Structure formats: C-alpha cells, structure tokens
Short mmCIF file of C-alpha atoms and ligand atoms in Angstrom, two decimals:
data_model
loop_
_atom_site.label_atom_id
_atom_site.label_comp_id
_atom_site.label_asym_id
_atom_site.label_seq_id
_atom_site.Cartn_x
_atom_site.Cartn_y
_atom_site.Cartn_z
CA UNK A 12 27.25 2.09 -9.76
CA UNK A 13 26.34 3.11 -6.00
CA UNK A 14 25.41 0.48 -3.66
CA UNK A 15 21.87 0.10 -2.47
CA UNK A 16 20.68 2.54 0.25
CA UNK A 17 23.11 5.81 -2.03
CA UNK A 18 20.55 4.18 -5.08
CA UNK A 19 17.74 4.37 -3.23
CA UNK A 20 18.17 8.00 -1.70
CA UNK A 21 19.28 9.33 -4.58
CA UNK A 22 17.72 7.68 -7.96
CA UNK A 23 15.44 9.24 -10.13
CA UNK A 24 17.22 13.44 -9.03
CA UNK A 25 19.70 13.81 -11.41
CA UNK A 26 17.61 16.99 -12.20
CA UNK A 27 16.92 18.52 -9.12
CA UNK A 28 19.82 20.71 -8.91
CA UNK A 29 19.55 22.14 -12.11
CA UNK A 30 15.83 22.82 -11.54
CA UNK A 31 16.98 24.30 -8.51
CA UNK A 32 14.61 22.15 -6.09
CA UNK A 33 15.23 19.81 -3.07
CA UNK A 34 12.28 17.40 -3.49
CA UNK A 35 10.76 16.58 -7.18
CA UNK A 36 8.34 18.51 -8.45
CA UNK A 37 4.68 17.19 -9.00
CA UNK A 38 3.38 17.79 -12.65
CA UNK A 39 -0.10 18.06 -12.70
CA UNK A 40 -0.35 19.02 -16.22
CA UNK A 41 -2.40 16.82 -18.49
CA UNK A 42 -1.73 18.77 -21.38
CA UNK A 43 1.72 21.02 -22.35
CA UNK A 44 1.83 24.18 -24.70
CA UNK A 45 3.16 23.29 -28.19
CA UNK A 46 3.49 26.49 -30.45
CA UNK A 47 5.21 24.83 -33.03
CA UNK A 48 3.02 22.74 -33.72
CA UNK A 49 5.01 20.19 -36.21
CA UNK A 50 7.50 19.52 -33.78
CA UNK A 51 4.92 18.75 -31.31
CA UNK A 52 3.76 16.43 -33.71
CA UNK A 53 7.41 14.59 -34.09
CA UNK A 54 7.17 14.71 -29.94
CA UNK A 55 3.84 12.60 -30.18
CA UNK A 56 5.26 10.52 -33.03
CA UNK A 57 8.50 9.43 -31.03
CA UNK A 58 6.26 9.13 -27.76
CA UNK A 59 3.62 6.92 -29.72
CA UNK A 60 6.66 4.42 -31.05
CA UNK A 61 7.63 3.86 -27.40
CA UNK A 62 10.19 5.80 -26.81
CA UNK A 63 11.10 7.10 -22.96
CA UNK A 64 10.99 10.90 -23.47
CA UNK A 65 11.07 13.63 -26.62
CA UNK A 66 10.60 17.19 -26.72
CA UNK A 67 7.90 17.73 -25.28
CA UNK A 68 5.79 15.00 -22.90
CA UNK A 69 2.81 16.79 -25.64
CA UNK A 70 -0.24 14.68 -23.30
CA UNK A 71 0.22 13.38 -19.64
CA UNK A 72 -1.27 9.64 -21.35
CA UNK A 73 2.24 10.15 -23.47
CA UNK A 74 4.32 10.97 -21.17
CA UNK A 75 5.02 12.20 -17.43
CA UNK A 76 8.13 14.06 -15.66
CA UNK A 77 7.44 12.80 -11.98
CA UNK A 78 6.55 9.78 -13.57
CA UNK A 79 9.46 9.08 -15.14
CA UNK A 80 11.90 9.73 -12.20
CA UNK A 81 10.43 7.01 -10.47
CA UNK A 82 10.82 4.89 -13.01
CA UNK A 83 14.37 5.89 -13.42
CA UNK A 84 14.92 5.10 -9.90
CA UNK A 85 13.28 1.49 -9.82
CA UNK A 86 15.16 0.90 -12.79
CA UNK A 87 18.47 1.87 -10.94
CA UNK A 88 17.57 -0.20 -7.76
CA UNK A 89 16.36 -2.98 -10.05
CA UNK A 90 19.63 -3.02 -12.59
CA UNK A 91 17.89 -2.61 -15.46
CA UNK A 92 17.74 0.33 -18.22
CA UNK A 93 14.33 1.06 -18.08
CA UNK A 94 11.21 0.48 -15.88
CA UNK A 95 7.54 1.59 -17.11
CA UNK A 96 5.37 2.41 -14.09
CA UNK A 97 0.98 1.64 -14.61
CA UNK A 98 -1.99 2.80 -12.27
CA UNK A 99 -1.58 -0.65 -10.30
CA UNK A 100 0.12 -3.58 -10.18
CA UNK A 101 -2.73 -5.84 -12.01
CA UNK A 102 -2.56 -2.93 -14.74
CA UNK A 103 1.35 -3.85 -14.97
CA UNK A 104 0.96 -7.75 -15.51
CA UNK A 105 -2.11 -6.61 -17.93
CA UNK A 106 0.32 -4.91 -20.35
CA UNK A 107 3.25 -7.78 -19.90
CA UNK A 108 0.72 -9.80 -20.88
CA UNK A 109 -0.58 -7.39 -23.78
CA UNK A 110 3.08 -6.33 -25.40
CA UNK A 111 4.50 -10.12 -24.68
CA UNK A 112 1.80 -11.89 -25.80
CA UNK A 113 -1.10 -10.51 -27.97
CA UNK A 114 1.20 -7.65 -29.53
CA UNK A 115 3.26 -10.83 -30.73
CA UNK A 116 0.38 -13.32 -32.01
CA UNK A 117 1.53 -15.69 -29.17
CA UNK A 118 -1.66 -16.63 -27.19
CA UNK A 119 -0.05 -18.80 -24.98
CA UNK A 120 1.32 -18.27 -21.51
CA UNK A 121 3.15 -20.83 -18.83
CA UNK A 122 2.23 -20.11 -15.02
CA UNK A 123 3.68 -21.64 -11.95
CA UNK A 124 1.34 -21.44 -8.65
CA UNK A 125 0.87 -20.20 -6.88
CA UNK A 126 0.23 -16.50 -7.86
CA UNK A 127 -1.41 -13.25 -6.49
CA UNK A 128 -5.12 -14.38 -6.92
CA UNK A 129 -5.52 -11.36 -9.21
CA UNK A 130 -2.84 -12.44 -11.68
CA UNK A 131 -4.02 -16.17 -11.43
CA UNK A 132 -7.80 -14.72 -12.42
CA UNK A 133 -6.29 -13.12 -15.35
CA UNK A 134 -4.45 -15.48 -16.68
CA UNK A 135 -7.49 -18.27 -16.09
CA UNK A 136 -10.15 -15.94 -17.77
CA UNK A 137 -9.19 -15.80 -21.05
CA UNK A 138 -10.11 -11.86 -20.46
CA UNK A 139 -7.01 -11.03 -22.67
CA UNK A 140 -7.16 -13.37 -25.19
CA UNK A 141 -4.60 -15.73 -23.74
CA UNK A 142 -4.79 -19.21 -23.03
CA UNK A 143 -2.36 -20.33 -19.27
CA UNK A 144 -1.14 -23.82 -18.96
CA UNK A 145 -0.31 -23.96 -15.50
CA UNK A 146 3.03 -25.87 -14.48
CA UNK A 147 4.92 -26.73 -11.66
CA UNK A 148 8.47 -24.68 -11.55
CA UNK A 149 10.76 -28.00 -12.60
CA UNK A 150 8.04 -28.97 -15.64
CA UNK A 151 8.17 -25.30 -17.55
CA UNK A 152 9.85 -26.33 -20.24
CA UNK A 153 7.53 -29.63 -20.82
CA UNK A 154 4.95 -26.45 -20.89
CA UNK A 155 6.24 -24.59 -23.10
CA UNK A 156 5.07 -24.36 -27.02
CA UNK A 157 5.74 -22.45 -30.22
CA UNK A 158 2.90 -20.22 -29.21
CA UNK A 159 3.80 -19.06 -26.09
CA UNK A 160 4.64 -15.84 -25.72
CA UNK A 161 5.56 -15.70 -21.52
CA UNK A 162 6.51 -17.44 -18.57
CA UNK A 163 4.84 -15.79 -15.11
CA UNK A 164 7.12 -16.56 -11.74
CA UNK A 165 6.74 -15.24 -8.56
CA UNK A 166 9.21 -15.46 -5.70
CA UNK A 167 8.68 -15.50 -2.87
CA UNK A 168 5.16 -16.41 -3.60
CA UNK A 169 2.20 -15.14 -2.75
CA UNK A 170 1.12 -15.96 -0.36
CA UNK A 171 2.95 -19.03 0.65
CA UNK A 172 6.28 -17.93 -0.02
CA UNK A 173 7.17 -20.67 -2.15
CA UNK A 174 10.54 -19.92 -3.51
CA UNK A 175 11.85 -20.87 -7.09
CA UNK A 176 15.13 -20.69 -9.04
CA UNK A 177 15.00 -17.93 -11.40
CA UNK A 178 17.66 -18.39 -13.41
CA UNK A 179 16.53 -22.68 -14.12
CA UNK A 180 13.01 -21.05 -15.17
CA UNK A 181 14.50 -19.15 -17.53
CA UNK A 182 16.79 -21.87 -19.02
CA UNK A 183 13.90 -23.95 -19.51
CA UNK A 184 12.03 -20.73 -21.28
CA UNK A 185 14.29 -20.93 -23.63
CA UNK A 186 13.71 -17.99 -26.18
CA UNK A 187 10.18 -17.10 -24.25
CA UNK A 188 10.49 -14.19 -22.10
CA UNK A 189 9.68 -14.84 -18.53
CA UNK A 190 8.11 -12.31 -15.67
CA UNK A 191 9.16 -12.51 -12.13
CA UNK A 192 6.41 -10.90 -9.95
CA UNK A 193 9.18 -9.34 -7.38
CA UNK A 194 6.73 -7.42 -5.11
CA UNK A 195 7.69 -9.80 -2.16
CA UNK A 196 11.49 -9.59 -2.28
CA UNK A 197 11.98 -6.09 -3.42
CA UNK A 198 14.77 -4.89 -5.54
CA UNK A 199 16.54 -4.55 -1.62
CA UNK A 200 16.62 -8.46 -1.25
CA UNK A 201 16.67 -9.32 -4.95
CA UNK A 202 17.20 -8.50 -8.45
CA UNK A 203 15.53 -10.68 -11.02
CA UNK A 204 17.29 -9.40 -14.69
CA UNK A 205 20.50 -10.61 -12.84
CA UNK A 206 19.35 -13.83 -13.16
CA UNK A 207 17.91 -13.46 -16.61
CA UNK A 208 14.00 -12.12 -15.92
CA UNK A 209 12.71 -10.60 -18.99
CA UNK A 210 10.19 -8.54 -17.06
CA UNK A 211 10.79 -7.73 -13.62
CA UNK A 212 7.05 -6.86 -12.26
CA UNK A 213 6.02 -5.05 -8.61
CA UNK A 214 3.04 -3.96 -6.95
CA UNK A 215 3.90 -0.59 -6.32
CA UNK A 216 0.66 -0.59 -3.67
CA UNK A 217 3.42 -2.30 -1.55
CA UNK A 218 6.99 -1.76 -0.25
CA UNK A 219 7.54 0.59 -2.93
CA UNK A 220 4.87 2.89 -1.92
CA UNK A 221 5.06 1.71 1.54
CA UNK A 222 2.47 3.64 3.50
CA UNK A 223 -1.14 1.96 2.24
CA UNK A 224 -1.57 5.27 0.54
CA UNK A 225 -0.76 4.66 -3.14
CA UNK A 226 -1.93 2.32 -5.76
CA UNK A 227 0.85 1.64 -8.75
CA UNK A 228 2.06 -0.95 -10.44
CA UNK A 229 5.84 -0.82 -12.28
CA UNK A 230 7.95 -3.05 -14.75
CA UNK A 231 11.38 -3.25 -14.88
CA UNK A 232 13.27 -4.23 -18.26
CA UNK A 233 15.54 -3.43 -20.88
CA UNK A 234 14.85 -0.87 -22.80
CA UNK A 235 14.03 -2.92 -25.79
CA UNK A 236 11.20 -4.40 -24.11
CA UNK A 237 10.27 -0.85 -22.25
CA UNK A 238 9.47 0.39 -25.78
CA UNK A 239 6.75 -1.66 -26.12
CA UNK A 240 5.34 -1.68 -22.81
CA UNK A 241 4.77 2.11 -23.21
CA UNK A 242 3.24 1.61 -26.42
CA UNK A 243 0.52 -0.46 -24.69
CA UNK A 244 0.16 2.22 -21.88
CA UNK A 245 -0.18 4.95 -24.18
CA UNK A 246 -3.13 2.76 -26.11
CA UNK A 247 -5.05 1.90 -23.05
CA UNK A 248 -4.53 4.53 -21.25
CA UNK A 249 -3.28 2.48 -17.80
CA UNK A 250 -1.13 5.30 -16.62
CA UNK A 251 0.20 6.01 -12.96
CA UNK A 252 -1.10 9.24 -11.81
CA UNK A 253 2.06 11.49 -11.10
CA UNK A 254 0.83 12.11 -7.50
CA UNK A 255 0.91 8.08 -6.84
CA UNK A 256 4.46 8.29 -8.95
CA UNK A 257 5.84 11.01 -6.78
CA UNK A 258 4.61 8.83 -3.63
CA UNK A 259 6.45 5.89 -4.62
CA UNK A 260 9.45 7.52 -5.60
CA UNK A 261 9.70 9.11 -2.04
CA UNK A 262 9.29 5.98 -0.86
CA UNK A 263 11.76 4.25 -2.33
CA UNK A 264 14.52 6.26 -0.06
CA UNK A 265 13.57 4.66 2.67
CA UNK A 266 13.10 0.73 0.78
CA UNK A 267 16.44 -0.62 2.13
CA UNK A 268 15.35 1.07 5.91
CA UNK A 269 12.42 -0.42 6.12
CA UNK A 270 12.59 -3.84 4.14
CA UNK A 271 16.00 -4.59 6.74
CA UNK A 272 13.72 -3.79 9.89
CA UNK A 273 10.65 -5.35 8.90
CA UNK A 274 12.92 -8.69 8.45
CA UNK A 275 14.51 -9.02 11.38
CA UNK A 276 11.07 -8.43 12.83
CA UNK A 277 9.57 -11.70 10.74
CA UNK A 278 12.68 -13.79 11.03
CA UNK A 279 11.77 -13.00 15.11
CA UNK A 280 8.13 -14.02 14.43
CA UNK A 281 8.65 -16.79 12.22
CA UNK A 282 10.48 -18.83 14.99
CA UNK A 283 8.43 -17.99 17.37
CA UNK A 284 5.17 -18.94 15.70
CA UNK A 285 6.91 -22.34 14.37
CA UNK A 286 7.22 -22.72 18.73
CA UNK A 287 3.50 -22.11 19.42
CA UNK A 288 1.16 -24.87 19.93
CA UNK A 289 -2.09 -22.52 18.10
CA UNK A 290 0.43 -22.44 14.61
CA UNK A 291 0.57 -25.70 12.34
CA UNK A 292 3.01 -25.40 9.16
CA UNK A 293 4.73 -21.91 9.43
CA UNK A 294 5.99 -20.84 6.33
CA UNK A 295 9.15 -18.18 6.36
CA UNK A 296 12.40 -18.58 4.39
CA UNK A 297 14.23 -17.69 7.44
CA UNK A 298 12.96 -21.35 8.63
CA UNK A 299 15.00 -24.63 8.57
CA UNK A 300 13.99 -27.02 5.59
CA UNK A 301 11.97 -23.71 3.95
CA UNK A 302 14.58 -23.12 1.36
CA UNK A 303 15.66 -26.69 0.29
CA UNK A 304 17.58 -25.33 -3.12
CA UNK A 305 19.67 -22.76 -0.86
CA UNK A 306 18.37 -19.90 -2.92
CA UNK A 307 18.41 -17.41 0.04
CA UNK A 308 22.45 -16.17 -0.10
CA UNK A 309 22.49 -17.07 -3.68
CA UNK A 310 19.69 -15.42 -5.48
CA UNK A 311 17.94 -13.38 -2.79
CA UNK A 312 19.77 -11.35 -0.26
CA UNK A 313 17.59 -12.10 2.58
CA UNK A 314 14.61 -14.03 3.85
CA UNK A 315 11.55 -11.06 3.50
CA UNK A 316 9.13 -9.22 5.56
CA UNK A 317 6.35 -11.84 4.48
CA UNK A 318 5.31 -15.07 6.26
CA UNK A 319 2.57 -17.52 6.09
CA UNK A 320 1.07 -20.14 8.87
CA UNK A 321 -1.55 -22.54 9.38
CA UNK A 322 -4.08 -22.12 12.66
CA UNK A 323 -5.01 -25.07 14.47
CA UNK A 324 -8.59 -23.16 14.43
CA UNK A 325 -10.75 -21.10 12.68
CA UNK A 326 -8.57 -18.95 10.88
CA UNK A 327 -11.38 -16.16 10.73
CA UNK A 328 -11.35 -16.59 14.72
CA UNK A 329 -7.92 -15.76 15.13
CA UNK A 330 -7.90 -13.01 13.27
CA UNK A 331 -11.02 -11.41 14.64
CA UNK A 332 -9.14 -11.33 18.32
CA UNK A 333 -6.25 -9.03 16.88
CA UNK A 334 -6.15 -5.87 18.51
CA UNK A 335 -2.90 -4.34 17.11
CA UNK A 336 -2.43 -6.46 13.61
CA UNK A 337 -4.28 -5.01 10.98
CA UNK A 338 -6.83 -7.19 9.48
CA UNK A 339 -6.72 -6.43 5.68
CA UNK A 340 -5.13 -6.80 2.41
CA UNK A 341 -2.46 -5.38 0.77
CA UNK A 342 1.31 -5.70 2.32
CA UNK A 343 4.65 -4.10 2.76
CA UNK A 344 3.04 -1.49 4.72
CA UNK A 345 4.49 0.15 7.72
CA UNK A 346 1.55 -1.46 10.03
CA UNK A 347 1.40 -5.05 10.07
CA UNK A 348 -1.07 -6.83 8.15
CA UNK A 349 -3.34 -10.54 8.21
CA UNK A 350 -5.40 -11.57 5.65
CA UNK A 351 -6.58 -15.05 4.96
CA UNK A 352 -5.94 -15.94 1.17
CA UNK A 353 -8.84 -18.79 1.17
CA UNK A 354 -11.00 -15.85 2.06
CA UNK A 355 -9.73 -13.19 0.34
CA UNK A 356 -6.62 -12.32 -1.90
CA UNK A 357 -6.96 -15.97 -3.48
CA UNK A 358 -11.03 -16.56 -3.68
CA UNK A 359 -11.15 -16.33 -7.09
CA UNK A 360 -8.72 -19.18 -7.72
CA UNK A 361 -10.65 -22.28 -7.66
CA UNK A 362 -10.13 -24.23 -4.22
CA UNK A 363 -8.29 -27.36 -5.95
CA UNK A 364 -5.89 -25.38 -7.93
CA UNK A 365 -5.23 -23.11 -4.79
CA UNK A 366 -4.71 -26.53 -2.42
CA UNK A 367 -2.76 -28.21 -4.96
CA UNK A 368 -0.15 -25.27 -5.32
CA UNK A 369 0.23 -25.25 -1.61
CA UNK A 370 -2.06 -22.53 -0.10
CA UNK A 371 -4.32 -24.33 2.78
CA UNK A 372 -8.20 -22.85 3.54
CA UNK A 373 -6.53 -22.48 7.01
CA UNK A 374 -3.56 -20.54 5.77
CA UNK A 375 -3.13 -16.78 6.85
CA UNK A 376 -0.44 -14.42 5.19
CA UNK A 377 1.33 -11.57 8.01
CA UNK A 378 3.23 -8.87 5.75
CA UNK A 379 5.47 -7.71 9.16
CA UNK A 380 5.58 -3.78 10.18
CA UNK A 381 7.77 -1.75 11.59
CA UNK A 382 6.43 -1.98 15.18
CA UNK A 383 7.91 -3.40 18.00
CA UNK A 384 8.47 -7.07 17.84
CA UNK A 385 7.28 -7.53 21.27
CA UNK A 386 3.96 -5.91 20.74
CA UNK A 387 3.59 -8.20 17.91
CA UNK A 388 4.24 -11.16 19.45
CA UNK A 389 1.79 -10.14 22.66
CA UNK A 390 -1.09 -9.53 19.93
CA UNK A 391 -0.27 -12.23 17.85
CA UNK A 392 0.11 -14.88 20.98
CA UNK A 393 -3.28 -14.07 22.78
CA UNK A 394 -4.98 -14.19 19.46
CA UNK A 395 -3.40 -17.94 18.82
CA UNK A 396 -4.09 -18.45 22.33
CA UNK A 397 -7.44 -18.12 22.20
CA UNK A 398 -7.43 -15.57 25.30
CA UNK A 399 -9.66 -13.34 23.79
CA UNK A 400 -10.83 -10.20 26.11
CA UNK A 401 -14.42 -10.48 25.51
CA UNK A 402 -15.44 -7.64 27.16
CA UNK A 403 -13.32 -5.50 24.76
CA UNK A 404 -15.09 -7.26 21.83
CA UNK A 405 -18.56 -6.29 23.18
CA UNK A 406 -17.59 -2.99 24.05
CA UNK A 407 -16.02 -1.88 21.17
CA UNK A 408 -18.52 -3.58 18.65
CA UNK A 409 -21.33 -1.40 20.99
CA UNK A 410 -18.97 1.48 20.27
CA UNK A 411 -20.50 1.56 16.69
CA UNK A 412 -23.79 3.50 15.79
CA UNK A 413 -25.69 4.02 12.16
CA UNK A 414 -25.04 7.49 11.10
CA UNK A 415 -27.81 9.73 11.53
CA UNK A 416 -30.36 9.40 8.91
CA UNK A 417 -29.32 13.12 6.52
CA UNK A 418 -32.28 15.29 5.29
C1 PLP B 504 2.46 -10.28 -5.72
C2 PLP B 504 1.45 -9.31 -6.25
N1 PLP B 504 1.48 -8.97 -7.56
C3 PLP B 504 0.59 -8.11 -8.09
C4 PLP B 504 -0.40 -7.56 -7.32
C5 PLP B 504 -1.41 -6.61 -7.93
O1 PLP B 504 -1.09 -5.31 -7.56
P1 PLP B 504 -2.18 -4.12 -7.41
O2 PLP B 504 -3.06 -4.46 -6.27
O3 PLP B 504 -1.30 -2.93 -7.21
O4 PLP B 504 -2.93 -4.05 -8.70
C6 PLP B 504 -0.48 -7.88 -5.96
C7 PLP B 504 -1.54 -7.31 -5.12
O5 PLP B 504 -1.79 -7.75 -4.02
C8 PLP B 504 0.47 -8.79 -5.42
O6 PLP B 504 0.45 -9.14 -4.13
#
C-alpha cells in the first residue's frame, strides 16, 4: 500500500491511462444504451443485489463511473474495501441507519453525545422507525439490547470535540455494528475500521470536498456491508450527483495538504485563545488535560483543524464583529468558519440533552482555514476584545439597498 499523500493524489485513476485522459471524466449520463437487452437485464439484476459494478452501470440511480472513483479513493485513504458515496452526509447516516437497522428488524440504536445536531434529530424522531437510547461512551454496553441494530460515535465530536476510544466502543458493541462519524478527523488524521468501526461515515460537504462548493455524504466499509448500503441507495434514490463526486474526488489530492496546514494553524489558535481573557473553556485536543485517555498518537494522528470555546459575552456579539472569519455553517473549508451550535448546527437538540453532553449556549465552533495565522488571530482578538470599529459596522450595513422593485 502507498502512504498517505501517493493515496490521496493518486486513488480512484487506475483508469485514466487506459482511457487516455489526465483528469477523470464527468459522466453525465442518466441512462446508457443496452442493445442486448437480456444482458442489460443481468447488469440491473447484479446492480439491484448490491453489487459495486456489472456490465453496464444500465441507470445513473444504479450505478455511476465518476462516482465510483471517488469512492474507490476514500476507500483507499480510509483502509477499507469499499466506500458508498450519498447526495449528503445526513443522506449517508440515513441509509446506515436503513441497511443496519430496519433492513435487519433491529429498531434499536445506541448514541453517545454529543452528535451533529442533524444526526441527533434523526435518531430522536423516530422518522426512520428507530428507537435511540442515548449513552455516555463508558455505559454502551449497559445500552445495548438484542434489538439493536447500531452503535453511532463521533470523534472528535461535533462540536465540542469530545474524543472517545474507538476500539473500547466497539468491544462493548459486541456483535452490533458501530458507526464512527469521521468528518472531523479525516481519513489524514485517522482511520476508524483500524480500530474495528463497522461503518466509517463523512460529510463529504467538508474536508473532503473542501471548497464550500459540494454537498456529499460517503461510507466507508467492507464490502460485505457496502452491498447493502447500495441496495438502500438504489431504493431511495439518495445518490451523489457525479459532478459533486468528481468535486470531492479532486479534492481529496490535496486532503493531507490542507488538513496538515489548517492544524498547525488551530494548534496556534487554540493556545492562544486558552491565553485570552474574552475565551472561557477552550476546547482543542492540541490542549493540556483535553485528551485525558492519550488517544491523540494512539488512535488519531493529530489534534484537527476544529476547535471549540466559550465567550465571556454574548456569543452572537462576538461573532457579529468578525471581519475576516466567516460567520456560517459547514467546516473544513479553505476560509475559516464560526458558528454557534446553541444557535444553529445543534437547535434542534433539546437544550438539556445538548448541556448535559457538554455543548454550552455560549459555546462557538471555529473549523480553521488556510489563511494566515496572524490575520486570524488579529480578527479573532478584536472581536474577543470587544474593540469593535463601529463606524465600519454602520457603514457597511448602509452599504445594503432592497433590489429594485422588477416589472
Ligand atoms: C459531523 C457531521 N456529520 C454529518 C453531517 C451531515 O452532513 P451533510 O450536511 O453533508 O448532510 C455534518 C454536517 O454538518 C457533520 O458536521
């Protein structure tokens, strides 16, 4: 196997040469040419029953060339032999959910929080059929019953970055399969199957993709569990369009690049907010006491691209005198980003639950950039400071007129 950044660069082209092309090609087809059409039948029939490829792809629901290099890729990076890529990330837990769960007749799923507030609302609403016990990460296995049918992980977590020990999960899963939501590591900084994952789960939207300019969600397993997974996209139809999978498999060259810059960037801004007087708790696993079981070394490679803190004030405040952070959701981006889970990302998970698993109504996530660290810290600083430039605030909010009424 090639190490990391020769994986990354060069997964998912195996074909490319013979094809005689430099950079994959897009496949916009939704539907492919069968004149025989018995064997395109047999093509539908393998397809259908979950497997990777056949003759023909036959429908772009079944299955997609560009697609499928990207999933080759992630499952290269990831150390699996298969991954099976969705239209988002929520679509991806949706069908873990789906093939682990209601495919099997177990109803029943085990959750440590916290979670993305999208995968928390899913599992809470019953919308799929399935009932969540929620646990803390030492009391799975007190959780765990002959109906359940999954274990959901994340770590680091979003959005405190909460880290857990993967591999003591899944001894206490026993024979239940358990998902490790990896979008916050990455397969750069860790590898989940390695330490017995089941389902290895990303937001694509993310450090995958990279730019804020693709939505995709992707699942790396073995290819016993793929099969079924594909089933399920087929049925429902949660495909990734070929455009977002060609995105995200460009992206993916330059994972390891930009996951190792945006790092040293946090670790840099993670000490330095612990140090200022407008921060309270500052949550990095870069920072002393944050990773009490030593898991950073041992089961990830590195500390992340992700922090959390607390604001002495107003989070809301603080956020509206940023003049270089972006203020929005969504992460791994190349532009750094601030959102306030209370507000936001984590509404929808009731305010007990949310303050019992650790995530403060004064808590802001920063998913770091790749800009300079020092133009970070200025805009960051005067925004914790409280030295906001009021003029600018009037000048530019004066800046904005109603569009012209159209006839
Ligand atoms: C950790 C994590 N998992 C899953 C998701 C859902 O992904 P998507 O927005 O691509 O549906 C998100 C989105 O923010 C996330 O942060």
């Amino acid at each position: 196997m090639k190490r990391l950044r020769t994986t990354a660069v060069h997964g998912g082209r195996d074909d490319l040469a013979d094809l005689g092309v430099h950079a994959p090609p897009i496949d916009l087809s939704t539907t492919y040419p069968i004149p025989d059409q018995p064997e395109g039948g047999h093509a539908l029939q393998h397809l259908a029953e979950g497997a990777a490829h056949a003759a023909s792809p036959v429908y772009s629901r079944l299955h997609n060339p560009t697609v499928a290099r990207f999933e080759q890729a992630l499952a290269a990076l990831e150390g699996t032999s298969a991954a099976v890529a969705f239209g988002s990330g929520m679509a991806a837990v949706t069908a873990v959910v789906q093939a682990a769960c209601v495919v099997t007749g177990k109803p029943h799923v085990v959750a440590v929080r916290p979670l993305y507030g999208g995968t928390d609302h899913l599992l809470s609403s019953g919308l799929l059929g399935v009932r969540t016990t929620y646990a803390t990460a030492d009391r799975v296995a007190d959780a765990v019953t002959p109906q359940t049918g999954l274990v959901v992980v994340e770590t680091p977590a979003n959005p405190n970055l909460d880290l857990l020990d993967i591999a003591a999960v899944v001894a206490q899963a026993g024979d239940v399969p358990v998902m490790v939501d990896n979008t916050f590591a990455t397969p750069v900084l860790q590898n989940p199957a390695a330490f017995g994952a089941t389902y290895v789960l990303h937001s694509g939207t993310k450090y995958l993709g990279g730019h804020g300019d693709v939505l995709g969600g992707v699942v790396a397993c073995a290819e016993e569990h793929a099969g079924p997974l594909r089933q399920v996209r087929i049925i429902t139809g949660a495909v990734l369009h070929p455009l977002g999978g060609y995105l995200m498999h460009r992206g993916l060259a330059t994972l390891p690049l930009r996951v190792e810059a945006a790092q040293r960037t946090a670790v840099d801004l993670a000490a330095r907010l612990d140090a200022h007087p407008g921060t309270g708790l500052v949550r990095h696993p870069s920072l002393p006491g944050a990773d009490p079981a030593g898991l950073v070394g041992t089961q990830q490679r590195g500390p992340g691209a992700m922090l959390a803190f607390t604001t002495r004030e107003d989070p809301a405040a603080v956020v509206r005198r940023l003049r270089l952070v972006t203020p929005a959701v969504s992460l791994g981006s190349v532009d750094t980003l601030i959102e306030h889970p209370a507000a936001l990302t984590h509404r929808l998970v009731p305010d007990t639950a949310r303050e019992e698993s650790g995530v403060p109504a004064n808590l802001l996530r920063l998913s770091v950039g790749l800009e300079d660290v020092e133009d970070l810290w200025d805009d960051l600083d005067q925004a914790l400071s409280g030295h906001c430039e009021e003029d600018y605030i009037k000048s530019s909010s004066s800046d904005f007129r109603e569009p012209a009424a159209s006839h």
